[in-house]
Short mmCIF file of C-alpha atoms (C1' of nucleotides) in Angstrom, two decimals:
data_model
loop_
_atom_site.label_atom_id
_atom_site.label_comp_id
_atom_site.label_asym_id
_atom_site.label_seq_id
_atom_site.Cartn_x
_atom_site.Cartn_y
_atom_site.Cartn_z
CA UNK A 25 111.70 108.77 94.25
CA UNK A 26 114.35 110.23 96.99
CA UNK A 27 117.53 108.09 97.02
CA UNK A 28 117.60 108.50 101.07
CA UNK A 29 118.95 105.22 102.75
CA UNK A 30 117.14 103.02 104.82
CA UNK A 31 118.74 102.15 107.93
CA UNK A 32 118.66 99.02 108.64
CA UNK A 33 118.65 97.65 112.51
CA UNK A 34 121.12 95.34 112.30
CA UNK A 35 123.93 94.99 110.05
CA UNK A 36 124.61 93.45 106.67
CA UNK A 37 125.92 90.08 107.38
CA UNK A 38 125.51 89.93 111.02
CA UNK A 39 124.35 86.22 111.03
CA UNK A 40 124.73 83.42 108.77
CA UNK A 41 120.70 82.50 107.81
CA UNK A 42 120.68 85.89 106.77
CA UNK A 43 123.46 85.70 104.79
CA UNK A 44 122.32 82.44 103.46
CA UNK A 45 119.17 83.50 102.36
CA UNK A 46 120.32 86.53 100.85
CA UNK A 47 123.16 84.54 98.36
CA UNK A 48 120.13 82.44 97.76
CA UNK A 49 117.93 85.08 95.76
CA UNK A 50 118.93 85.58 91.95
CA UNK A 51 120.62 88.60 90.84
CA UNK A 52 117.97 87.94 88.48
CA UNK A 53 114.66 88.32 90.59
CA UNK A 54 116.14 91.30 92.18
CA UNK A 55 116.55 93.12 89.16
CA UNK A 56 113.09 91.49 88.13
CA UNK A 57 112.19 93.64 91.04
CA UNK A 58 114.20 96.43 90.68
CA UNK A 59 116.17 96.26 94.23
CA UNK A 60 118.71 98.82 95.42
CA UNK A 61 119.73 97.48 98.73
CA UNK A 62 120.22 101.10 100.03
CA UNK A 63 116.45 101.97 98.85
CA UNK A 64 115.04 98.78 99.93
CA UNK A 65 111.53 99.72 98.09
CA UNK A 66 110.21 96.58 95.93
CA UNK A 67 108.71 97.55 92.34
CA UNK A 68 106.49 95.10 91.17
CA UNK A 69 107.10 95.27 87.45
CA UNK A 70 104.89 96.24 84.98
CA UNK A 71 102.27 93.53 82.63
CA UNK A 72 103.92 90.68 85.04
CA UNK A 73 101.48 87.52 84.66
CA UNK A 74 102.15 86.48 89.06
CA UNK A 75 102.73 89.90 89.81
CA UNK A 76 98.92 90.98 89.41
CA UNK A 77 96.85 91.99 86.07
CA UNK A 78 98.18 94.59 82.76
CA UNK A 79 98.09 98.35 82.91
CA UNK A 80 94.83 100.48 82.86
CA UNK A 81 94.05 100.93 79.45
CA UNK A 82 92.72 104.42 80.54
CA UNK A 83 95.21 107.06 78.37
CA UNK A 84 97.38 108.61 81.44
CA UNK A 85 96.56 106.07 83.96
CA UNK A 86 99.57 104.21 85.35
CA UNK A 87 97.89 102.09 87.55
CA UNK A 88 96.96 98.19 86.97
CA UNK A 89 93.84 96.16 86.30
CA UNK A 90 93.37 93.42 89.02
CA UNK A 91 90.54 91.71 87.98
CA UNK A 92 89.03 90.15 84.38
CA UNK A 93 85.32 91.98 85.73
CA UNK A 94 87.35 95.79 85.23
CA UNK A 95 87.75 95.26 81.89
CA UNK A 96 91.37 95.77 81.61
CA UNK A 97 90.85 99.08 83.70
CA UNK A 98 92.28 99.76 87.40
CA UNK A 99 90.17 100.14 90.49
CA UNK A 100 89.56 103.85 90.28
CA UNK A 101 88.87 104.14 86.43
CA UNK A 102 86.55 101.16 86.89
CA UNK A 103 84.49 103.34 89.04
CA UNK A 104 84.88 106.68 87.37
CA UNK A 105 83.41 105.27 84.26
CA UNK A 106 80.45 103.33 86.41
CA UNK A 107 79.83 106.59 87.20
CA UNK A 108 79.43 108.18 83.89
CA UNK A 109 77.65 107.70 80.35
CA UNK A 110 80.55 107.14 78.20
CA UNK A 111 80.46 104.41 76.39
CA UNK A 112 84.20 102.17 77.15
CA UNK A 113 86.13 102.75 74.11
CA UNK A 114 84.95 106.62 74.37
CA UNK A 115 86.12 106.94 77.92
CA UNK A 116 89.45 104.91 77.67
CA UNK A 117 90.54 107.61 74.97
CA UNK A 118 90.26 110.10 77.88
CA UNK A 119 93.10 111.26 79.54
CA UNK A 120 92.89 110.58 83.17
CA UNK A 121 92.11 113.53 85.37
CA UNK A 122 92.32 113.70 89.74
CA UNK A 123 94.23 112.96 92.54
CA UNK A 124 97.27 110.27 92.07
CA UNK A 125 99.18 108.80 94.61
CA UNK A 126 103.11 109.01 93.98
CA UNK A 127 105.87 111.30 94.06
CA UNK A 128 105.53 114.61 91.15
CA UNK A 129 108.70 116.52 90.61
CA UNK A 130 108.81 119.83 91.21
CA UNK A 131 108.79 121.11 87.23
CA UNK A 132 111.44 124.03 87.92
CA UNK A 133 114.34 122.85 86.02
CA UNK A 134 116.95 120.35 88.50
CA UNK A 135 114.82 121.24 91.39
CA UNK A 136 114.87 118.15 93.80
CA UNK A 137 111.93 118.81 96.39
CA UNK A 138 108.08 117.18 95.91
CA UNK A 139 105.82 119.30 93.69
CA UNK A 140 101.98 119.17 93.73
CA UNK A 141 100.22 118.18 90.62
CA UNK A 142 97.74 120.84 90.71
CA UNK A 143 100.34 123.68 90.67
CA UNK A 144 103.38 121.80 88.76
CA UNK A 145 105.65 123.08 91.65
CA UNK A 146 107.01 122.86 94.96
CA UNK A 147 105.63 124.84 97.86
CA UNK A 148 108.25 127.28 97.73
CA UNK A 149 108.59 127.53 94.41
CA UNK A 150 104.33 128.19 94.04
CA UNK A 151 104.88 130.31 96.67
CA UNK A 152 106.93 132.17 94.69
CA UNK A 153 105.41 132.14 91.34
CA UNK A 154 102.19 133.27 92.98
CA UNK A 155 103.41 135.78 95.70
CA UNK A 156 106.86 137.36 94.90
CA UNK A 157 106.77 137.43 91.20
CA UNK A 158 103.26 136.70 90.33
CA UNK A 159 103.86 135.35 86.87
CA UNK A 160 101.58 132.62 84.92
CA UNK A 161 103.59 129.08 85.17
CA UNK A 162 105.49 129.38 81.92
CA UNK A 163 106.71 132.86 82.71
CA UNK A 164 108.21 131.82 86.04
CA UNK A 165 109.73 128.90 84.52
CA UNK A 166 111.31 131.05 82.09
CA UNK A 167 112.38 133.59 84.52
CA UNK A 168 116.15 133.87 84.89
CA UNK A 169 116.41 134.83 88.99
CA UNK A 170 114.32 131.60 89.88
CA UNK A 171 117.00 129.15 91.30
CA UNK A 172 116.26 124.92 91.86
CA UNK A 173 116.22 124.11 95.60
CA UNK A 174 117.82 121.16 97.06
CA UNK A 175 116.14 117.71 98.31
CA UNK A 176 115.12 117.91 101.94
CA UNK A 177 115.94 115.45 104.11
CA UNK A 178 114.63 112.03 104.17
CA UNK A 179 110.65 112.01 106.08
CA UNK A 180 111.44 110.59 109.34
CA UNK A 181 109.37 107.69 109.39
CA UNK A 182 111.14 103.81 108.85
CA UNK A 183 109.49 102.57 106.19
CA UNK A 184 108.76 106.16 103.91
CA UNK A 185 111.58 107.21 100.84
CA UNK A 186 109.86 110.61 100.46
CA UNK A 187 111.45 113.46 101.47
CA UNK A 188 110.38 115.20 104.88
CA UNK A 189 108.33 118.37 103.63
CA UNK A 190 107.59 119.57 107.13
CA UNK A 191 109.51 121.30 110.27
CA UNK A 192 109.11 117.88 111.76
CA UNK A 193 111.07 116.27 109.00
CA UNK A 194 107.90 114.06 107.60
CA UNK A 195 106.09 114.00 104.35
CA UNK A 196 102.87 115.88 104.05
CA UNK A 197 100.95 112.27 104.06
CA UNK A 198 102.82 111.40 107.37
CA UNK A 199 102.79 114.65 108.82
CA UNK A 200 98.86 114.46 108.09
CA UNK A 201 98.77 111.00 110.27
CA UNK A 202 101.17 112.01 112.94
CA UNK A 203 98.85 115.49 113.30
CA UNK A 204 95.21 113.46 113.34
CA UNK A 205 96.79 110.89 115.79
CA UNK A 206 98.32 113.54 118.42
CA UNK A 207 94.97 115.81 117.73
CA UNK A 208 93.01 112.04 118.60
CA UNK A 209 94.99 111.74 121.62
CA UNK A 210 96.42 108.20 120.23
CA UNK A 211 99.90 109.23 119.64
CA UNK A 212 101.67 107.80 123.12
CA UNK A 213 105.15 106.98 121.80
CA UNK A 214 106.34 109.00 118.11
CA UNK A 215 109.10 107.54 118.43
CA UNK A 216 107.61 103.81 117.98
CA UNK A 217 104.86 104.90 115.81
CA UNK A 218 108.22 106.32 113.45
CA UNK A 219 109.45 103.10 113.57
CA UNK A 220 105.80 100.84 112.61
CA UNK A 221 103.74 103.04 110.61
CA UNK A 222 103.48 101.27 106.78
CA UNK A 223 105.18 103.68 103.92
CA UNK A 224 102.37 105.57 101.86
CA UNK A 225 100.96 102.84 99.64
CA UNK A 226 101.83 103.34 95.63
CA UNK A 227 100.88 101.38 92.97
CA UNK A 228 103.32 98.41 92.33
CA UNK A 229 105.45 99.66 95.55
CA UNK A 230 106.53 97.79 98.52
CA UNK A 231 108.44 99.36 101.29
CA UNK A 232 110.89 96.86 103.59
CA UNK A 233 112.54 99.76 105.11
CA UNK A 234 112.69 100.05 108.12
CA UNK A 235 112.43 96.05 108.21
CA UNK A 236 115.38 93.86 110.01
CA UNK A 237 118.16 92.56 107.37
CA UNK A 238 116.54 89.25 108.45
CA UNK A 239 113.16 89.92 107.49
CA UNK A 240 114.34 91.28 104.35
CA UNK A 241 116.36 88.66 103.28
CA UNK A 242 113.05 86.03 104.30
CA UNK A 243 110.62 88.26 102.33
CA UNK A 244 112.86 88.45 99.10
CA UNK A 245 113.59 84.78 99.24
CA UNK A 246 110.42 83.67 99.83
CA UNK A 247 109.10 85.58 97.58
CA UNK A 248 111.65 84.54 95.05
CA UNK A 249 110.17 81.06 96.09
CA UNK A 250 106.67 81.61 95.92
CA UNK A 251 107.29 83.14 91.68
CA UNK A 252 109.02 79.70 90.83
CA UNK A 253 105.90 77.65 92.19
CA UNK A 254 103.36 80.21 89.76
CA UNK A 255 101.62 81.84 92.75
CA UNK A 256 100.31 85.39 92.25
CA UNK A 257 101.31 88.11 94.26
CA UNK A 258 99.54 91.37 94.22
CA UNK A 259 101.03 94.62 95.59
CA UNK A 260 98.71 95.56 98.60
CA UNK A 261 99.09 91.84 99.92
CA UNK A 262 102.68 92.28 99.66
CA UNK A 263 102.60 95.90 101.33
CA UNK A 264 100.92 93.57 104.38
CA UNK A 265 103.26 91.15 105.17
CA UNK A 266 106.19 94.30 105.26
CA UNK A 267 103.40 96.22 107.55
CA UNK A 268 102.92 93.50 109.92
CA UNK A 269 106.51 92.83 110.40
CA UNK A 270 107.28 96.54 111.00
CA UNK A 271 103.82 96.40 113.50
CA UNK A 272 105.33 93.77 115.49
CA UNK A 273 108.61 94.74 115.54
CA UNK A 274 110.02 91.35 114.64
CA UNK A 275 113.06 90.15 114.03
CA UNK A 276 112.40 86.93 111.65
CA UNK A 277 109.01 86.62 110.13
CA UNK A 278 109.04 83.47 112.14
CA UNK A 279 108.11 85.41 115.57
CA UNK A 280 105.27 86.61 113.62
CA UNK A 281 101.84 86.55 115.85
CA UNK A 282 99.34 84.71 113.03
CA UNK A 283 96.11 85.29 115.35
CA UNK A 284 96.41 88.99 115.30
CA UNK A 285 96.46 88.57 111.36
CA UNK A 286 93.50 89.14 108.55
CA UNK A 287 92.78 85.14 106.84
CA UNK A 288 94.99 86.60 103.68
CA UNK A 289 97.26 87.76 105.31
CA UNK A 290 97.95 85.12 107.81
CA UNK A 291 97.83 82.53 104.36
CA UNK A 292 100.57 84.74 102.95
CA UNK A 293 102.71 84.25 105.74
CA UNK A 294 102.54 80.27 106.19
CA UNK A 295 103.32 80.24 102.38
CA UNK A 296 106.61 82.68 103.29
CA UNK A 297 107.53 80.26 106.03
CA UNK A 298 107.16 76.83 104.64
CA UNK A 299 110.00 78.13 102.39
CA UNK A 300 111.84 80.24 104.49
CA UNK A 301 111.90 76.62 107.01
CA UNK A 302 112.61 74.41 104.12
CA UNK A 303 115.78 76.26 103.11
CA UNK A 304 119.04 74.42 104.34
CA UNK A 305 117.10 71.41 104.07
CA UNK A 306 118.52 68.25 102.88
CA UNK A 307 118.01 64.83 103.15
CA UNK A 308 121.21 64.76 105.24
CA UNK A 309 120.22 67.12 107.61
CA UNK A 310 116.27 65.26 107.77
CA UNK A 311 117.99 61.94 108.34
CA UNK A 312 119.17 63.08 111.93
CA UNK A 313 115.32 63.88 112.69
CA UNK A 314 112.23 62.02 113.81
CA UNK A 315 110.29 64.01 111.54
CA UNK A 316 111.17 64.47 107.93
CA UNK A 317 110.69 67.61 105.61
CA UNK A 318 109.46 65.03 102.70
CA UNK A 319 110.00 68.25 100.60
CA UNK A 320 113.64 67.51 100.29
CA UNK A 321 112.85 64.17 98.32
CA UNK A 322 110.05 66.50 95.82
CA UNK A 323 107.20 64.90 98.07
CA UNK A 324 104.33 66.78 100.00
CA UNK A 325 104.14 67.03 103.60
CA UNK A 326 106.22 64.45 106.29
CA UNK A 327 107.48 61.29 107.25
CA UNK A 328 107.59 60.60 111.13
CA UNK A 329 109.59 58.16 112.50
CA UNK A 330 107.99 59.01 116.02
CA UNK A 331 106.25 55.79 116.54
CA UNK A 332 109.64 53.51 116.10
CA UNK A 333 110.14 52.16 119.43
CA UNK A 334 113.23 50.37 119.00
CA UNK A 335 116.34 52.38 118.79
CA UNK A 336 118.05 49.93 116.48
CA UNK A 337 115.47 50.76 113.81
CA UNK A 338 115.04 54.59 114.32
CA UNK A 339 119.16 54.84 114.04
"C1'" DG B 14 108.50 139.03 103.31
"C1'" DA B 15 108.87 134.24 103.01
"C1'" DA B 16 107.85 129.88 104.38
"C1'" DA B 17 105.55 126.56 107.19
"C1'" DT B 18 101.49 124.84 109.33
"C1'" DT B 19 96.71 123.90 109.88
"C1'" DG B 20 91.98 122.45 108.87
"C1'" DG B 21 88.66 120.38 106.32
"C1'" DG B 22 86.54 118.30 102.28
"C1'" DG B 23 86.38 115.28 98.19
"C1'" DC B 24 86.94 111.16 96.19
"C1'" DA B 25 90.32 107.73 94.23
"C1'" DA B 26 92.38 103.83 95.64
"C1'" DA B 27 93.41 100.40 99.02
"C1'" DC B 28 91.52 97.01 101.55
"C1'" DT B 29 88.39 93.41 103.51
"C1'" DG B 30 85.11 89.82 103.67
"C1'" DC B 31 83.06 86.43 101.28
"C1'" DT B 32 82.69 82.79 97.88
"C1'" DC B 33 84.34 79.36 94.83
"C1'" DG C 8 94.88 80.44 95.99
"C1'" DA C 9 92.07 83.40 93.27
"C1'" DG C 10 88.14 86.28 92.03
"C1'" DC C 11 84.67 89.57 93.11
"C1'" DA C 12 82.27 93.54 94.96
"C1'" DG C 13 81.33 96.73 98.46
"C1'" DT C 14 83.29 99.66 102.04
"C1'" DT C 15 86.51 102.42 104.27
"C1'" DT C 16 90.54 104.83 104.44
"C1'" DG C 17 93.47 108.40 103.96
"C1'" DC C 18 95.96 111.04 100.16
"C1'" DC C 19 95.83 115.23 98.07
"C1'" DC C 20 94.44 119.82 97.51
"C1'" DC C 21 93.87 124.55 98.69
"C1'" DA C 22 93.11 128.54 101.27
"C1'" DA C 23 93.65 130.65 105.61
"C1'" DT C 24 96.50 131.31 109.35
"C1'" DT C 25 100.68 131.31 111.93
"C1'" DT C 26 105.51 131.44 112.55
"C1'" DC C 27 110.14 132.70 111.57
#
DNA sequence: GAAATTGGGGCAAACTGCTC
DNA sequence: GAGCAGTTTGCCCCAATTTC
């Protein structure tokens, strides 16, 4: 993964909830979830019991099983071996073979650009080994005049950490998008579509670039939340609720529009917010209100004083 | 000459809808 | 909230073409 910074829209600090909510998250949990502030990519860790199933017991498969029905197998090996006649312990023992999503190093020693998994390289360094020296793999490896290249710069969309492998500074996934939308006609603003199009989803990753501080600060702490009360959280739920912030363009997942929202998705979110509402709470501040957060005394739901007509009584 | 871009196909993996 | 199963999406690859 590319260490290129996420730029954040507003600045660290700039208000006090966000602040707030931020001291509230454990140095703990964030290391749980391996958060670098200037990255701002969540990794779901590995064999977590709430944060989805074990690995894929496929040899070579770093991918997880969801359900109890794959058999301890991910999504794709679940269907490669539907496909085929092996018998399950035969075809676990098999290395897995095809197309992975994820970054590949280029395999030319301290080169820092994106390599393809077919060709072990990057595209200038296959071009190379193909064109100007035509050498088998190992050769060019070996070959004293072939120099590492340096990272390219960041991909220009929000939410992505790759590096941009094109002339228009995007990875080849996002260039791919940005071509079939402008080819569709349904590219009206690149600059917007920069700024809401999700990252490219990985196993166990969760982009909040591109994300407000404040948004970042209410997923991690509700999140943080949501762990302590046993809930499960699996990674391409996750990736949604950082999507349809970026989508809308929000600035606290409060302003959120629920009706434009799949049922899981729009689930996910109340559970953020009864947290993300609750924090601050205290049965000092509830006492001021005609409507308590019965939370705050480890109760469910409210108490409404609403219906007290005489002022003596409600003060 | 070297590198970047394009186009299209295959299929793994992400996602959604439904049920409990 | 969680599990399940089917569907759709879009990532990745590679060769041809274009651009620098």
């Amino acid at each position: 993964m590319t260490l290129a910074l996420a730029m954040p829209r507003h600045g660290a600090g700039e208000d006090t909830v966000t602040a707030g909510l931020m001291g509230a998250v454990q140095p703990e949990f964030l290391q749980l979830l391996s958060w670098d502030p200037h990255v701002r990519v969540l990794l779901l860790p590995r064999s977590h019991p709430q944060f989805s199933g074990e690995d894929c017991l496929v040899a070579g498969c770093d991918k997880m099983s969801y359900f109890a029905h794959q058999k301890g197998m991910c999504t794709g090996c679940t269907e490669r071996w539907k496909k085929g006649d092996l018998p399950f312990d035969e075809f676990v023992t098999i290395r897995r073979s095809g197309r992975i999503v994820g970054f590949f190093p280029c395999q030319v020693a301290h080169c820092e650009r994106p390599g393809r998994r077919a060709t072990l390289l990057c595209s200038s360094h296959d071009y190379q080994r193909r064109k100007v020296y035509g050498l088998p793999l190992e050769d060019f490896l070996a070959h004293p005049e072939v120099q590492p290249l340096p990272a390219l710069a960041p991909c220009r969309v929000a939410a992505c950490d790759r590096q941009g492998e094109t002339g228009g500074g995007y990875c080849m996934p996002h260039a791919d998008q940005c071509r079939d939308l402008r080819q569709a006609g349904a590219l009206e603003d690149e600059d917007l579509w920069r700024l809401t199009t999700p990252a490219i989803a990985e196993s166990r990753k969760v982009s909040l670039r591109g994300l407000p501080d404040r948004v970042v600060a209410e997923i991690l702490f509700g999140l943080q939340e949501r762990i302590a009360q046993r809930l499960l959280h699996k990674d391409y739920l996750l990736r949604n609720l950082s999507t349809n912030a970026r989508l809308q363009q929000v600035t606290s997942l409060d302003e959120l529009d629920l009706d434009v929202l799949s049922r899981h998705d729009r689930t996910q979110v109340r559970g953020f917010l009864k947290h993300i509402r609750r924090f601050g709470l205290s049965p000092e501040t509830e006492r001021h209100k005609d409507v308590w957060d019965a939370s705050v005394f480890g109760l469910g739901g409210t108490f409404s004083f609403t219906g007290i007509t005489q002022p003596w009584l409600r003060e």
